[in-house]
Coordinates of C-alpha atoms and ligand atoms in Angstrom, one line a residue:
X1 CA 160.3 -59.2 -20.8
X2 CA 159.6 -57.8 -17.6
X3 CA 157.6 -61.2 -16.3
X4 CA 160.2 -63.6 -16.6
X5 CA 162.3 -63.9 -14.1
X6 CA 166.6 -63.5 -14.1
X7 CA 167.6 -65.9 -12.0
X8 CA 171.5 -64.8 -10.4
X9 CA 174.4 -65.9 -12.1
X10 CA 176.6 -68.9 -11.2
X11 CA 180.3 -67.3 -10.2
X12 CA 181.5 -70.1 -12.3
X13 CA 182.7 -68.5 -15.0
X14 CA 182.8 -64.7 -16.0
X15 CA 182.9 -64.7 -19.6
X16 CA 179.9 -67.4 -19.9
X17 CA 176.8 -65.8 -20.8
X18 CA 173.8 -63.6 -18.8
X19 CA 170.1 -63.4 -19.3
X20 CA 168.8 -61.8 -21.7
X21 CA 170.7 -64.8 -23.6
X22 CA 171.2 -63.8 -27.8
X23 CA 170.0 -66.4 -29.6
X24 CA 171.0 -65.8 -33.3
X25 CA 169.8 -68.3 -36.3
X26 CA 171.0 -67.9 -39.3
X27 CA 167.9 -69.1 -42.1
X28 CA 164.7 -68.7 -42.0
X29 CA 162.7 -71.9 -43.2
X30 CA 161.4 -74.7 -41.6
X31 CA 164.1 -75.5 -39.7
X32 CA 164.7 -72.2 -38.4
X33 CA 161.5 -70.9 -37.5
X34 CA 160.7 -74.1 -36.0
X35 CA 163.6 -73.4 -33.7
X36 CA 163.0 -70.0 -33.0
X37 CA 159.5 -70.2 -31.9
X38 CA 160.5 -73.5 -30.1
X39 CA 162.9 -71.3 -27.9
X40 CA 160.8 -68.3 -27.6
X41 CA 157.6 -70.9 -26.1
X42 CA 160.2 -72.4 -23.7
X43 CA 161.5 -69.3 -22.5
X44 CA 158.6 -67.8 -21.9
X45 CA 157.7 -71.0 -19.5
X46 CA 155.1 -72.2 -22.6
X47 CA 154.5 -76.1 -23.8
X48 CA 157.4 -76.1 -27.3
X49 CA 155.1 -76.2 -29.7
X50 CA 156.7 -78.7 -31.6
X51 CA 157.6 -81.0 -29.0
X52 CA 155.3 -83.9 -27.5
X53 CA 152.8 -83.6 -24.8
X54 CA 154.1 -86.1 -21.9
X55 CA 153.4 -89.6 -21.9
X56 CA 150.5 -91.5 -19.9
X57 CA 151.2 -91.0 -16.1
X58 CA 154.2 -88.7 -16.6
X59 CA 154.5 -85.1 -15.7
X60 CA 155.4 -82.1 -18.2
X61 CA 158.8 -80.2 -17.4
X62 CA 158.8 -77.5 -14.8
X63 CA 158.7 -74.3 -16.6
X64 CA 161.8 -72.4 -16.4
X65 CA 161.6 -69.0 -17.7
X66 CA 164.3 -66.7 -18.5
X67 CA 164.9 -63.6 -20.5
X68 CA 165.9 -64.1 -24.5
X69 CA 166.6 -62.2 -27.6
X70 CA 166.1 -64.0 -30.5
X71 CA 167.1 -63.0 -33.9
X72 CA 166.2 -64.9 -37.0
X73 CA 168.7 -63.4 -40.2
X74 CA 167.7 -64.6 -43.9
X75 CA 168.5 -63.7 -47.6
X76 CA 165.1 -63.5 -48.0
X77 CA 162.2 -61.3 -47.4
X78 CA 160.0 -63.7 -46.1
X79 CA 159.2 -67.6 -45.5
X80 CA 159.0 -69.5 -48.6
X81 CA 156.8 -73.1 -48.6
X82 CA 159.5 -74.5 -50.7
X83 CA 157.6 -77.8 -50.7
X84 CA 154.8 -75.5 -52.9
X85 CA 157.1 -74.7 -55.6
X86 CA 156.0 -77.3 -58.1
X87 CA 152.3 -75.9 -57.6
X88 CA 153.9 -72.2 -57.8
X89 CA 155.1 -72.1 -60.5
X90 CA 152.4 -73.3 -62.0
X91 CA 149.6 -71.4 -60.4
X92 CA 150.1 -68.2 -59.7
X93 CA 147.5 -67.3 -57.1
X94 CA 149.3 -69.9 -55.5
X95 CA 153.0 -68.7 -55.6
X96 CA 151.2 -65.3 -53.6
X97 CA 150.1 -67.9 -51.2
X98 CA 153.6 -69.8 -51.4
X99 CA 155.9 -67.0 -49.9
X100 CA 154.8 -64.8 -46.7
X101 CA 156.7 -62.0 -45.6
X102 CA 158.3 -62.4 -42.3
X103 CA 156.8 -58.9 -41.2
X104 CA 153.2 -60.9 -41.9
X105 CA 154.0 -64.2 -39.9
X106 CA 152.0 -62.8 -36.5
X107 CA 153.7 -65.2 -34.5
X108 CA 157.3 -63.6 -35.0
X109 CA 155.5 -60.7 -33.2
X110 CA 155.3 -60.3 -29.3
X111 CA 151.9 -61.6 -27.9
X112 CA 152.0 -59.7 -24.9
X113 CA 153.8 -56.0 -23.5
X114 CA 156.6 -58.5 -22.1
X115 CA 157.5 -61.0 -23.3
X116 CA 159.7 -59.8 -27.0
X117 CA 159.3 -60.8 -30.1
X118 CA 161.4 -62.2 -32.9
X119 CA 163.8 -60.0 -34.8
X120 CA 164.2 -61.1 -38.4
X121 CA 166.4 -59.5 -40.5
X122 CA 166.9 -59.3 -44.1
X123 CA 170.4 -59.8 -45.0
X124 CA 172.4 -62.8 -44.9
X125 CA 175.8 -63.9 -42.9
X126 CA 179.3 -64.6 -44.4
X127 CA 180.9 -66.0 -41.7
X128 CA 181.2 -66.3 -37.7
X129 CA 183.6 -66.4 -35.1
X130 CA 183.0 -69.1 -32.6
X131 CA 185.9 -67.9 -30.3
X132 CA 184.3 -64.6 -30.1
X133 CA 180.6 -66.0 -31.0
X134 CA 180.1 -63.0 -33.2
X135 CA 178.7 -63.4 -37.5
X136 CA 179.1 -60.8 -39.9
X137 CA 176.2 -60.0 -41.4
X138 CA 175.8 -58.1 -44.4
X139 CA 172.2 -56.6 -44.8
X140 CA 170.0 -56.6 -47.9
X141 CA 170.4 -53.6 -50.4
X142 CA 173.3 -52.3 -48.1
X143 CA 176.6 -53.0 -50.3
X144 CA 179.1 -55.0 -48.8
X145 CA 179.4 -52.9 -45.5
X146 CA 179.2 -55.8 -43.1
X147 CA 178.2 -55.6 -39.4
X148 CA 178.8 -58.0 -36.2
X149 CA 175.9 -59.5 -34.7
X150 CA 176.9 -60.6 -31.3
X151 CA 175.2 -64.1 -29.9
X152 CA 175.5 -67.0 -27.2
X153 CA 174.2 -69.5 -28.8
X154 CA 173.7 -70.0 -32.7
X155 CA 171.5 -72.2 -34.5
X156 CA 172.7 -73.1 -38.4
X157 CA 169.5 -73.7 -40.5
X158 CA 170.3 -72.1 -44.1
X159 CA 169.4 -75.5 -46.2
X160 CA 171.0 -76.2 -49.2
X161 CA 171.4 -74.1 -52.5
X162 CA 169.3 -75.2 -55.3
X163 CA 168.8 -73.9 -59.3
X164 CA 165.8 -72.3 -60.5
X165 CA 163.7 -73.5 -60.6
X166 CA 163.2 -76.5 -57.9
X167 CA 163.9 -73.1 -55.4
X168 CA 163.4 -69.4 -56.6
X169 CA 166.4 -67.2 -56.7
X170 CA 164.5 -64.0 -55.5
X171 CA 165.3 -62.5 -52.8
X172 CA 162.3 -60.3 -52.3
X173 CA 158.4 -62.2 -52.6
X174 CA 158.0 -59.2 -55.5
X175 CA 160.3 -60.3 -57.4
X176 CA 159.4 -63.8 -57.0
X177 CA 155.9 -63.3 -58.2
X178 CA 156.9 -61.8 -61.1
X179 CA 159.6 -64.2 -61.9
X180 CA 157.1 -67.3 -61.5
X181 CA 154.4 -65.3 -63.4
X182 CA 156.8 -65.8 -66.3
X183 CA 157.6 -68.9 -65.7
X184 CA 154.1 -70.0 -65.6
X185 CA 153.5 -67.8 -69.3
X186 CA 156.1 -69.0 -70.8
X187 CA 155.5 -73.2 -70.0
X188 CA 151.8 -72.9 -70.2
X189 CA 151.7 -70.6 -73.6
X190 CA 153.5 -73.6 -75.5
X191 CA 152.2 -75.4 -78.5
X192 CA 154.2 -78.0 -78.7
X193 CA 154.9 -78.7 -75.1
X194 CA 156.8 -78.6 -72.0
X195 CA 159.8 -80.9 -71.2
X196 CA 160.6 -81.6 -67.4
X197 CA 164.6 -82.9 -67.5
X198 CA 164.9 -85.0 -64.0
X199 CA 162.7 -87.6 -62.3
X200 CA 163.8 -87.0 -58.9
X201 CA 160.6 -85.5 -56.6
X202 CA 161.1 -82.4 -57.9
X203 CA 160.7 -82.8 -61.6
X204 CA 157.9 -85.5 -60.6
X205 CA 156.2 -82.9 -58.8
X206 CA 156.4 -80.1 -60.9
X207 CA 155.5 -82.0 -63.8
X208 CA 152.7 -84.0 -62.5
X209 CA 150.8 -80.1 -60.9
X210 CA 151.2 -78.5 -64.5
X211 CA 149.3 -81.4 -66.1
X212 CA 147.1 -81.5 -63.0
X213 CA 146.2 -77.9 -64.0
X214 CA 146.5 -77.2 -67.4
X215 CA 145.2 -80.9 -69.2
X216 CA 145.8 -79.6 -72.2
X217 CA 149.5 -79.0 -72.1
X218 CA 151.7 -82.0 -73.1
X219 CA 153.9 -81.7 -71.2
X220 CA 157.1 -84.7 -71.0
X221 CA 158.9 -86.0 -68.2
X222 CA 162.6 -87.3 -68.9
X223 CA 165.1 -89.3 -66.8
X224 CA 168.2 -91.0 -68.2
X225 CA 167.7 -93.9 -65.7
X226 CA 165.0 -96.3 -66.2
X227 CA 163.4 -95.8 -62.9
X228 CA 162.0 -92.8 -61.3
X229 CA 163.5 -91.8 -57.7
X230 CA 167.0 -93.2 -58.6
X231 CA 169.1 -91.7 -56.5
X232 CA 166.4 -92.2 -53.6
X233 CA 167.4 -95.3 -51.2
X234 CA 163.4 -96.3 -51.7
X235 CA 162.0 -99.5 -52.0
X236 CA 160.9 -100.6 -56.1
X237 CA 157.3 -100.3 -55.7
X238 CA 157.4 -96.9 -54.6
X239 CA 159.4 -95.9 -58.0
X240 CA 157.4 -97.8 -60.1
X241 CA 154.3 -96.5 -58.5
X242 CA 155.6 -93.0 -59.1
X243 CA 155.6 -93.9 -62.4
X244 CA 152.0 -95.5 -63.2
X245 CA 150.4 -93.1 -61.2
X246 CA 152.1 -89.8 -63.7
X247 CA 151.2 -91.7 -66.6
X248 CA 147.0 -92.1 -65.4
X249 CA 147.7 -88.1 -64.8
X250 CA 148.6 -87.9 -68.3
X251 CA 152.7 -86.8 -68.4
X252 CA 154.2 -88.6 -70.8
X253 CA 157.3 -90.3 -69.9
X254 CA 160.7 -91.2 -71.4
X255 CA 162.5 -93.0 -69.7
X256 CA 166.4 -93.6 -69.7
X257 CA 166.8 -91.1 -72.0
X258 CA 169.5 -88.3 -71.0
X259 CA 169.2 -85.0 -72.8
X260 CA 172.1 -83.9 -74.8
X261 CA 171.5 -80.8 -76.4
X262 CA 168.7 -77.7 -76.9
X263 CA 168.8 -75.9 -80.1
X264 CA 166.2 -73.6 -81.2
X265 CA 164.7 -74.3 -84.3
X266 CA 161.7 -74.1 -86.9
X267 CA 158.6 -76.4 -86.2
X268 CA 156.7 -77.2 -89.9
X269 CA 154.4 -74.4 -89.9
X270 CA 157.5 -71.8 -89.5
X271 CA 156.7 -71.1 -85.4
X272 CA 160.3 -70.8 -83.5
X273 CA 160.3 -73.7 -80.7
X274 CA 163.3 -75.9 -79.4
X275 CA 164.1 -79.2 -80.9
X276 CA 165.4 -81.3 -77.6
X277 CA 167.9 -84.0 -78.6
X278 CA 168.8 -87.0 -76.3
X279 CA 171.8 -89.0 -76.2
X280 CA 170.4 -92.2 -77.9
X281 CA 169.7 -89.9 -80.7
X282 CA 165.6 -89.1 -80.1
X283 CA 164.2 -86.0 -80.5
X284 CA 161.1 -84.0 -79.6
X285 CA 159.9 -80.2 -80.1
X286 CA 158.6 -78.5 -77.2
X287 CA 158.3 -74.5 -76.3
X288 CA 160.3 -74.7 -73.0
X289 CA 162.7 -77.0 -71.1
X290 CA 162.4 -76.8 -66.9
X291 CA 165.5 -78.6 -66.1
X292 CA 164.7 -80.0 -62.2
X293 CA 168.2 -82.2 -62.0
X294 CA 170.5 -79.6 -60.1
X295 CA 172.5 -81.4 -57.3
X296 CA 171.6 -78.8 -54.3
X297 CA 174.7 -78.2 -52.2
X298 CA 174.7 -76.9 -48.6
X299 CA 174.5 -73.2 -47.6
X300 CA 177.7 -73.7 -45.0
X301 CA 180.3 -71.5 -46.5
X302 CA 180.0 -69.3 -43.8
X303 CA 180.8 -71.8 -41.1
X304 CA 184.4 -72.7 -39.6
X305 CA 185.5 -75.7 -42.6
X306 CA 186.3 -78.1 -39.9
X307 CA 183.0 -79.0 -38.7
X308 CA 182.2 -79.6 -42.5
X309 CA 182.2 -82.9 -44.7
X310 CA 183.7 -83.1 -48.2
X311 CA 180.3 -82.3 -49.3
X312 CA 179.3 -78.9 -47.0
X313 CA 177.0 -80.6 -44.8
X314 CA 177.5 -80.4 -41.4
X315 CA 179.0 -83.3 -39.5
X316 CA 176.8 -82.6 -35.9
X317 CA 176.0 -84.4 -33.1
X318 CA 172.8 -86.4 -32.1
X319 CA 172.4 -83.2 -29.9
X320 CA 172.5 -81.2 -33.0
X321 CA 175.7 -79.1 -31.8
X322 CA 179.0 -78.7 -33.9
X323 CA 181.2 -81.9 -33.5
X324 CA 183.2 -81.8 -30.5
X325 CA 186.9 -82.6 -32.4
X326 CA 188.6 -82.1 -28.9
X327 CA 188.2 -78.8 -28.9
X328 CA 189.1 -77.9 -32.6
X329 CA 185.8 -75.6 -32.5
X330 CA 185.9 -72.7 -29.9
X331 CA 182.3 -73.3 -27.8
X332 CA 181.2 -75.9 -30.0
X333 CA 178.7 -77.1 -27.4
X334 CA 176.7 -73.2 -28.0
X335 CA 176.7 -73.7 -31.7
X336 CA 174.0 -76.3 -33.3
X337 CA 172.8 -76.9 -37.4
X338 CA 169.9 -78.1 -38.4
X339 CA 167.7 -79.1 -41.4
X340 CA 168.6 -79.9 -44.9
X341 CA 171.9 -78.8 -44.1
X342 CA 172.8 -81.6 -41.5
X343 CA 174.9 -84.6 -42.1
X344 CA 172.4 -87.0 -41.1
X345 CA 170.4 -90.3 -42.7
X346 CA 167.2 -90.3 -44.2
X347 CA 165.7 -88.5 -47.3
X348 CA 166.1 -84.5 -46.6
X349 CA 162.6 -83.6 -45.7
X350 CA 160.8 -80.5 -44.0
X351 CA 159.2 -82.6 -41.4
X352 CA 162.9 -83.5 -40.3
X353 CA 163.6 -79.8 -40.6
X354 CA 161.2 -78.6 -38.4
X355 CA 161.6 -81.4 -35.5
X356 CA 165.4 -81.0 -35.7
X357 CA 164.8 -77.2 -34.8
X358 CA 162.5 -78.6 -31.6
X359 CA 165.2 -80.4 -30.9
X360 CA 168.0 -77.4 -30.6
X361 CA 165.6 -75.2 -28.9
X362 CA 165.2 -77.7 -26.0
X363 CA 168.8 -78.4 -25.7
X364 CA 170.2 -74.4 -26.0
X365 CA 167.3 -74.0 -23.3
X366 CA 168.8 -76.5 -20.9
X367 CA 172.4 -74.7 -21.2
X368 CA 170.4 -72.0 -20.4
X369 CA 169.1 -73.5 -17.3
X370 CA 172.3 -75.3 -16.2
X371 CA 174.3 -71.5 -16.8
X372 CA 171.8 -69.8 -14.1
X373 CA 170.8 -73.1 -11.9
X374 CA 173.8 -75.2 -12.2
X375 CA 171.4 -78.0 -13.1
X376 CA 172.6 -80.9 -15.5
X377 CA 171.0 -80.2 -19.0
X378 CA 169.0 -83.2 -20.0
X379 CA 169.4 -83.2 -24.3
X380 CA 167.1 -84.4 -26.5
X381 CA 169.2 -86.7 -29.5
X382 CA 168.0 -86.8 -32.6
X383 CA 167.4 -90.8 -33.5
X384 CA 168.4 -92.2 -36.5
X385 CA 166.2 -91.4 -39.8
X386 CA 165.0 -94.2 -42.2
X387 CA 164.4 -93.1 -45.9
X388 CA 160.9 -92.2 -46.1
X389 CA 159.0 -89.8 -48.6
X390 CA 155.5 -88.2 -49.8
X391 CA 155.5 -87.5 -53.1
X392 CA 152.7 -85.4 -54.5
X393 CA 151.5 -86.4 -58.1
X394 CA 148.9 -84.1 -59.3
X395 CA 145.5 -85.8 -57.8
X396 CA 147.1 -88.4 -56.0
X397 CA 150.2 -89.0 -53.4
X398 CA 152.6 -91.6 -52.8
X399 CA 153.9 -92.2 -49.8
X400 CA 156.3 -94.4 -47.8
X401 CA 158.0 -94.9 -44.4
X402 CA 159.2 -98.6 -43.2
X403 CA 156.0 -99.1 -40.4
X404 CA 153.5 -98.5 -43.1
X405 CA 154.9 -99.3 -46.5
X406 CA 153.8 -97.7 -49.4
X407 CA 150.1 -96.2 -50.0
X408 CA 149.3 -93.5 -52.4
X409 CA 146.0 -92.8 -53.8
X410 CA 143.8 -89.2 -53.5
X411 CA 143.4 -90.1 -50.1
X412 CA 147.0 -89.8 -49.7
X413 CA 147.5 -86.9 -51.1
X414 CA 145.1 -85.3 -48.6
X415 CA 146.5 -86.9 -45.4
X416 CA 150.2 -85.5 -46.4
X417 CA 149.9 -82.3 -48.8
X418 CA 146.0 -81.2 -47.7
X419 CA 144.7 -79.7 -50.6
X420 CA 147.4 -76.7 -50.8
X421 CA 150.9 -78.8 -51.2
X422 CA 151.9 -79.1 -47.5
X423 CA 151.2 -75.5 -47.0
X424 CA 148.4 -75.7 -43.9
X425 CA 150.0 -78.6 -43.0
X426 CA 153.4 -76.5 -42.2
X427 CA 151.6 -73.2 -41.3
X428 CA 149.6 -74.8 -38.7
X429 CA 152.8 -77.2 -37.3
X430 CA 154.3 -74.0 -36.3
X431 CA 151.5 -71.9 -35.4
X432 CA 152.6 -68.5 -38.1
X433 CA 149.0 -67.4 -37.5
X434 CA 150.3 -66.7 -34.4
X435 CA 148.1 -67.8 -30.7
X436 CA 144.1 -68.2 -30.3
X437 CA 142.4 -64.7 -29.1
X438 CA 142.3 -66.6 -26.1
X439 CA 145.7 -67.2 -25.3
X440 CA 146.6 -63.8 -25.7
X441 CA 144.6 -62.8 -23.1
X442 CA 145.1 -65.1 -21.0
X443 CA 149.2 -64.6 -20.5
X444 CA 148.6 -60.0 -21.0
Ligands
FAD501 C1 160.5 -78.3 -54.9 C2 160.6 -79.0 -53.9 C3 159.8 -80.1 -53.2 C4 159.9 -80.6 -51.8 N1 158.9 -80.8 -51.5 C5 159.0 -82.2 -50.1 C6 158.1 -82.7 -49.7 O1 156.5 -82.9 -50.5 N2 158.1 -82.8 -48.5 C7 159.0 -82.8 -47.8 O2 159.2 -83.2 -46.5 N3 160.4 -81.9 -48.0 C8 159.9 -81.5 -49.4 N4 161.4 -81.1 -49.8 C9 162.3 -80.6 -49.4 C10 162.2 -79.5 -48.1 O3 161.7 -78.5 -48.5 C11 163.2 -79.1 -47.2 O4 163.9 -80.4 -46.3 C12 163.2 -78.2 -46.2 O5 163.4 -77.0 -46.8 C13 163.8 -78.0 -45.3 O6 164.4 -77.0 -44.2 P1 165.4 -75.7 -44.0 O7 165.1 -75.3 -42.4 O8 166.5 -77.0 -43.3 O9 165.8 -75.1 -45.1 P2 165.0 -74.5 -46.1 O10 163.5 -74.5 -46.1 O11 166.2 -74.2 -47.4 O12 165.9 -72.8 -45.7 C14 167.1 -72.2 -45.8 C15 166.7 -70.3 -45.2 O13 168.3 -70.6 -45.5 C16 167.9 -69.1 -45.9 N5 169.5 -68.8 -45.8 C17 170.6 -69.5 -46.9 N6 171.6 -69.3 -46.7 C18 171.9 -68.2 -45.6 C19 173.3 -67.1 -45.2 N7 174.2 -67.6 -45.6 N8 172.4 -66.2 -44.4 C20 171.0 -66.1 -44.3 N9 170.0 -67.0 -44.8 C21 170.5 -68.0 -45.4 C22 167.4 -69.4 -46.8 O14 167.1 -67.9 -47.6 C23 166.5 -70.0 -46.6 O15 165.1 -69.6 -46.4 C24 161.2 -80.4 -51.3 C25 162.1 -79.5 -51.7 C26 161.8 -79.0 -53.2 C27 163.0 -77.8 -53.2

């Protein structure tokens, strides 16, 4: 990073980090990539891609360039557009699009010869030692052998562990494509239909995408409660409108039905199928049962237990830093946690994860500046987040946020998800396709 200003360090703490600052980001999903790219922007003196432009009358903050070495570690070999999973598991072409290998993401490559790119390692982090500021890393395919990754600042962005089919279990794009294709074939060849169990957002979207793409397929969504989205803190009209749209799209619904057992049986023509039994005695025949009821758990086993709540979420501060807890975690101020794994208000959303990535980036950049210039850091803080949702239901969507209330329809789908279940919206927001040609030329 030849053109980057490296200022002399203040001689206050001989153990304090010096440039190039090492930033380690664990998890390369929406939150992790946002953190990585926004840190890179700030350290190269650019406006951060996910930051807000200055308000009228305000001037943009003085750029502060500093050499940085950014590493992202992820168990998967690519960025997964998780929001698109319901469509990826109904449409093979889309499944190919929804998982992009990190090596194919232009934004992670250096923009110019003087700018380091973002290094992505395919493997997992199994523990961190905040005192020594090292993470234990297990390379994918490297057996049980571990190595250490040193860092000055750490961002934990490992999200939630979700069961298949809500989230892919594959770690490689190739394997995921194979599993998605198998799932799609099994679901769409069904003569007796598909039963989707679970009326949360994932179940609703899976059922509606299948029905939209295969109108002749019998799709039944089963939910144990009398309203969809029953565990979400959303107004009743959002839940009832979601049910209406689902039914309008041709999905059969069985409310207040709790799955009991599934067993192989023969239909009257002697064909093998499944008999699905519910605890209220009702039964039906199907060829495939898709479970969309998993309770996700935070992927935080590698973090110090004292920073987690009882359910494993990180007890973040509004700056997204680890809890200070009177010094219980050494160097807590240099550790951040963002995205789904953080204990915070609001429904877990990718927009929230990307915004948190930006805030962590800003705050880390402020710490670097403090370290080198002694300037008092001006931290950004995360506000409380009210419940809000955008739910794709086939050709329409239902959206709710407190100021706007509930809206629904085809135009709402377009606004919230575009025409590819939000892939392009997220891709463009994070500018994963890389800078425009003229920006590269200008900077070289
Ligand atoms: C089916 C489905 C539909 C959804 N629909 C919507 C929607 O319409 N709108 C919306 O806003 N949100 C939606 N969400 C929620 C949204 O996907 C999450 O809020 C978002 O993914 C959170 O981003 P994240 O970066 O925190 O975590 P993730 O996107 O889950 O990324 C975490 C990354 O960390 C990696 N990882 C985990 N553990 C380790 C480890 N120990 N070492 C290394 N890497 C690790 C994982 O491989 C993964 O790549 C949906 C979720 C699902 C499952």
